[in-house]
PDB file of C-alpha atoms and ligand atoms in Angstrom:
ATOM      1  CA  MET D1292      43.695  66.908  70.765  1.00 57.00           C
ATOM      2  CA  ALA D1293      42.032  69.500  72.929  1.00 69.00           C
ATOM      3  CA  PHE D1294      42.812  70.943  76.289  1.00 70.00           C
ATOM      4  CA  GLU D1295      41.827  73.732  78.633  1.00 70.00           C
ATOM      5  CA  VAL D1296      43.919  75.626  81.112  1.00 70.00           C
ATOM      6  CA  LYS D1297      41.915  76.177  84.305  1.00 68.00           C
ATOM      7  CA  HIS D1298      44.076  78.897  85.727  1.00 65.00           C
ATOM      8  CA  VAL D1299      46.816  81.042  84.303  1.00 67.00           C
ATOM      9  CA  ARG D1300      48.487  83.678  86.435  1.00 68.00           C
ATOM     10  CA  GLU D1301      47.471  87.162  85.403  1.00 66.00           C
ATOM     11  CA  THR D1302      51.124  88.066  85.088  1.00 73.00           C
ATOM     12  CA  VAL D1303      51.929  85.227  82.717  1.00 86.00           C
ATOM     13  CA  THR D1304      53.825  86.161  79.591  1.00 92.00           C
ATOM     14  CA  VAL D1305      55.105  84.275  76.598  1.00 95.00           C
ATOM     15  CA  THR D1306      58.659  82.980  76.710  1.00 96.00           C
ATOM     16  CA  VAL D1307      60.376  82.492  73.366  1.00 97.00           C
ATOM     17  CA  CYS D1308      63.166  79.931  73.249  1.00 97.00           C
ATOM     18  CA  HIS D1309      65.821  80.213  70.554  1.00 97.00           C
ATOM     19  CA  CYS D1310      67.723  76.980  71.288  1.00 96.00           C
ATOM     20  CA  SER D1311      68.398  74.526  68.477  1.00 94.00           C
ATOM     21  CA  GLN D1312      66.151  71.844  69.935  1.00 93.00           C
ATOM     22  CA  CYS D1313      63.190  74.237  70.067  1.00 94.00           C
ATOM     23  CA  ARG D1314      63.933  75.463  66.551  1.00 94.00           C
ATOM     24  CA  ARG D1315      63.819  71.914  65.263  1.00 92.00           C
ATOM     25  CA  THR D1316      60.662  71.047  67.196  1.00 90.00           C
ATOM     26  CA  SER D1317      58.754  74.148  66.162  1.00 92.00           C
ATOM     27  CA  GLY D1318      60.238  74.899  62.784  1.00 93.00           C
ATOM     28  CA  HIS D1319      61.483  78.250  64.053  1.00 95.00           C
ATOM     29  CA  LEU D1320      60.959  79.324  67.686  1.00 96.00           C
ATOM     30  CA  TRP D1321      59.199  77.744  70.638  1.00 97.00           C
ATOM     31  CA  ALA D1322      56.852  80.293  72.192  1.00 96.00           C
ATOM     32  CA  SER D1323      55.053  79.152  75.314  1.00 95.00           C
ATOM     33  CA  ILE D1324      53.327  80.137  78.503  1.00 92.00           C
ATOM     34  CA  HIS D1325      54.000  78.384  81.787  1.00 91.00           C
ATOM     35  CA  ALA D1326      51.239  76.942  83.940  1.00 90.00           C
ATOM     36  CA  ALA D1327      50.891  74.411  86.722  1.00 89.00           C
ATOM     37  CA  PHE D1328      50.383  70.932  85.281  1.00 88.00           C
ATOM     38  CA  ASP D1329      47.450  70.434  87.674  1.00 86.00           C
ATOM     39  CA  ASP D1330      45.702  73.403  86.050  1.00 85.00           C
ATOM     40  CA  LEU D1331      45.722  71.678  82.694  1.00 84.00           C
ATOM     41  CA  THR D1332      42.628  69.668  81.776  1.00 84.00           C
ATOM     42  CA  PHE D1333      42.607  67.444  78.744  1.00 82.00           C
ATOM     43  CA  THR D1334      39.125  67.499  77.241  1.00 83.00           C
ATOM     44  CA  GLN D1335      40.274  65.086  74.565  1.00 81.00           C
ATOM     45  CA  ASP D1336      43.745  63.606  74.542  1.00 83.00           C
ATOM     46  CA  SER D1337      43.579  60.582  72.243  1.00 86.00           C
ATOM     47  CA  GLY D1338      46.165  62.125  69.929  1.00 89.00           C
ATOM     48  CA  LEU D1339      48.544  63.269  72.631  1.00 91.00           C
ATOM     49  CA  ARG D1340      51.969  61.676  72.503  1.00 94.00           C
ATOM     50  CA  TRP D1341      55.070  62.433  74.568  1.00 94.00           C
ATOM     51  CA  TYR D1342      58.516  62.469  73.095  1.00 94.00           C
ATOM     52  CA  VAL D1343      61.516  62.221  75.412  1.00 95.00           C
ATOM     53  CA  SER D1344      63.530  65.058  73.907  1.00 92.00           C
ATOM     54  CA  SER D1345      66.433  65.000  76.355  1.00 92.00           C
ATOM     55  CA  GLU D1346      67.534  63.463  79.636  1.00 95.00           C
ATOM     56  CA  THR D1347      65.755  66.282  81.455  1.00 95.00           C
ATOM     57  CA  ALA D1348      62.541  66.915  79.560  1.00 95.00           C
ATOM     58  CA  LYS D1349      59.839  65.652  77.255  1.00 96.00           C
ATOM     59  CA  ARG D1350      57.651  67.273  74.619  1.00 96.00           C
ATOM     60  CA  GLY D1351      53.987  66.676  73.968  1.00 94.00           C
ATOM     61  CA  PHE D1352      52.581  66.723  70.476  1.00 92.00           C
ATOM     62  CA  CYS D1353      49.435  65.752  68.612  1.00 90.00           C
ATOM     63  CA  ALA D1354      49.890  62.515  66.669  1.00 91.00           C
ATOM     64  CA  LYS D1355      46.899  63.392  64.477  1.00 89.00           C
ATOM     65  CA  CYS D1356      47.970  66.805  63.226  1.00 89.00           C
ATOM     66  CA  GLY D1357      51.615  66.979  64.294  1.00 90.00           C
ATOM     67  CA  SER D1358      51.280  70.166  66.362  1.00 90.00           C
ATOM     68  CA  SER D1359      53.895  70.806  69.029  1.00 93.00           C
ATOM     69  CA  LEU D1360      51.931  71.439  72.213  1.00 93.00           C
ATOM     70  CA  PHE D1361      53.870  71.010  75.443  1.00 95.00           C
ATOM     71  CA  TYR D1362      57.296  71.051  77.029  1.00 95.00           C
ATOM     72  CA  ARG D1363      57.782  69.570  80.470  1.00 95.00           C
ATOM     73  CA  MET D1364      60.908  69.272  82.571  1.00 95.00           C
ATOM     74  CA  ASN D1365      61.183  66.005  84.484  1.00 95.00           C
ATOM     75  CA  GLY D1366      59.901  66.335  88.023  1.00 94.00           C
ATOM     76  CA  GLU D1367      58.692  69.895  87.549  1.00 93.00           C
ATOM     77  CA  ARG D1368      55.262  70.986  88.757  1.00 92.00           C
ATOM     78  CA  GLY D1369      54.742  73.216  85.751  1.00 93.00           C
ATOM     79  CA  ILE D1370      54.397  72.767  82.041  1.00 94.00           C
ATOM     80  CA  GLY D1371      55.145  74.904  79.002  1.00 95.00           C
ATOM     81  CA  ILE D1372      52.131  75.258  76.720  1.00 93.00           C
ATOM     82  CA  ALA D1373      52.596  76.356  73.117  1.00 93.00           C
ATOM     83  CA  ALA D1374      51.286  79.908  72.866  1.00 91.00           C
ATOM     84  CA  GLY D1375      50.265  79.393  69.259  1.00 89.00           C
ATOM     85  CA  CYS D1376      47.957  76.537  70.235  1.00 86.00           C
ATOM     86  CA  LEU D1377      45.929  78.504  72.765  1.00 83.00           C
ATOM     87  CA  ASP D1378      42.391  79.223  71.609  1.00 72.00           C
ATOM     88  CA  VAL D1379      42.371  82.589  73.341  1.00 66.00           C
ATOM     89  CA  THR D1380      45.507  84.648  73.472  1.00 59.00           C
ATOM     90  CA  THR D1381      43.974  87.982  74.489  1.00 65.00           C
ATOM     91  CA  GLY D1382      46.299  89.987  76.644  1.00 80.00           C
ATOM     92  CA  LEU D1383      49.354  87.807  76.206  1.00 88.00           C
ATOM     93  CA  ARG D1384      52.622  89.383  75.223  1.00 92.00           C
ATOM     94  CA  ILE D1385      56.203  88.208  74.902  1.00 95.00           C
ATOM     95  CA  GLY D1386      57.909  88.552  78.277  1.00 96.00           C
ATOM     96  CA  LYS D1387      61.371  87.269  77.469  1.00 97.00           C
ATOM     97  CA  HIS D1388      63.596  85.546  74.981  1.00 98.00           C
ATOM     98  CA  ILE D1389      65.915  82.781  76.150  1.00 97.00           C
ATOM     99  CA  PHE D1390      68.988  81.115  74.667  1.00 97.00           C
ATOM    100  CA  VAL D1391      69.581  83.998  72.279  1.00 97.00           C
ATOM    101  CA  ALA D1392      73.323  83.269  72.436  1.00 97.00           C
ATOM    102  CA  ILE D1393      72.717  80.172  70.331  1.00 97.00           C
ATOM    103  CA  LYS D1394      69.900  81.475  68.122  1.00 97.00           C
ATOM    104  CA  ALA D1395      69.965  80.866  64.382  1.00 97.00           C
ATOM    105  CA  ASP D1396      71.751  83.455  62.251  1.00 97.00           C
ATOM    106  CA  TYR D1397      68.920  84.044  59.772  1.00 97.00           C
ATOM    107  CA  TYR D1398      67.093  86.601  61.946  1.00 96.00           C
ATOM    108  CA  PRO D1399      68.176  89.485  64.164  1.00 96.00           C
ATOM    109  CA  THR D1400      68.373  89.401  67.949  1.00 94.00           C
ATOM    110  CA  PRO D1401      64.889  90.253  69.183  1.00 95.00           C
ATOM    111  CA  SER D1402      64.380  93.611  70.866  1.00 95.00           C
ATOM    112  CA  ASP D1403      60.690  93.419  71.825  1.00 95.00           C
ATOM    113  CA  ALA D1404      61.444  91.969  75.273  1.00 96.00           C
ATOM    114  CA  GLU D1405      64.341  91.169  77.560  1.00 96.00           C
ATOM    115  CA  ALA D1406      66.723  88.717  75.917  1.00 96.00           C
ATOM    116  CA  PHE D1407      68.816  86.250  77.909  1.00 97.00           C
ATOM    117  CA  GLU D1408      71.946  84.541  76.641  1.00 95.00           C
ATOM    118  CA  GLU D1409      70.829  81.271  78.238  1.00 93.00           C
ATOM    119  CA  GLY D1410      67.664  79.818  79.769  1.00 87.00           C
TER     120      GLY D1410
HETATM  121 ZN1   ZN Z  29      64.599  75.654  73.767  1.00 80.70          ZN
END
């Protein structure tokens, strides 16, 4: 599974989701950047599988290695790309935390960026 992102806004930051679904998918937290789906080029996608994770979204993962890679809302032009799977992360920083109201209780509320109760 390999992909390239043609264009990412210079202002893009990492969003960290603390919801239970993202915890289960990622093993802890889902950290992703947002890009336009049309800016995503799959250089090799034979392992890419999509899992319908809810009535409103699906998640992309690699069937060969199991990595969680993408989150996409139905009908949305954009796509969430796992920050930890990017080859180059230079300059990225966490911009916000979402769904902190329902985060797990085994870690403190993050203070490194703005935290929102919901999405
Ligand atoms: Zn989430």
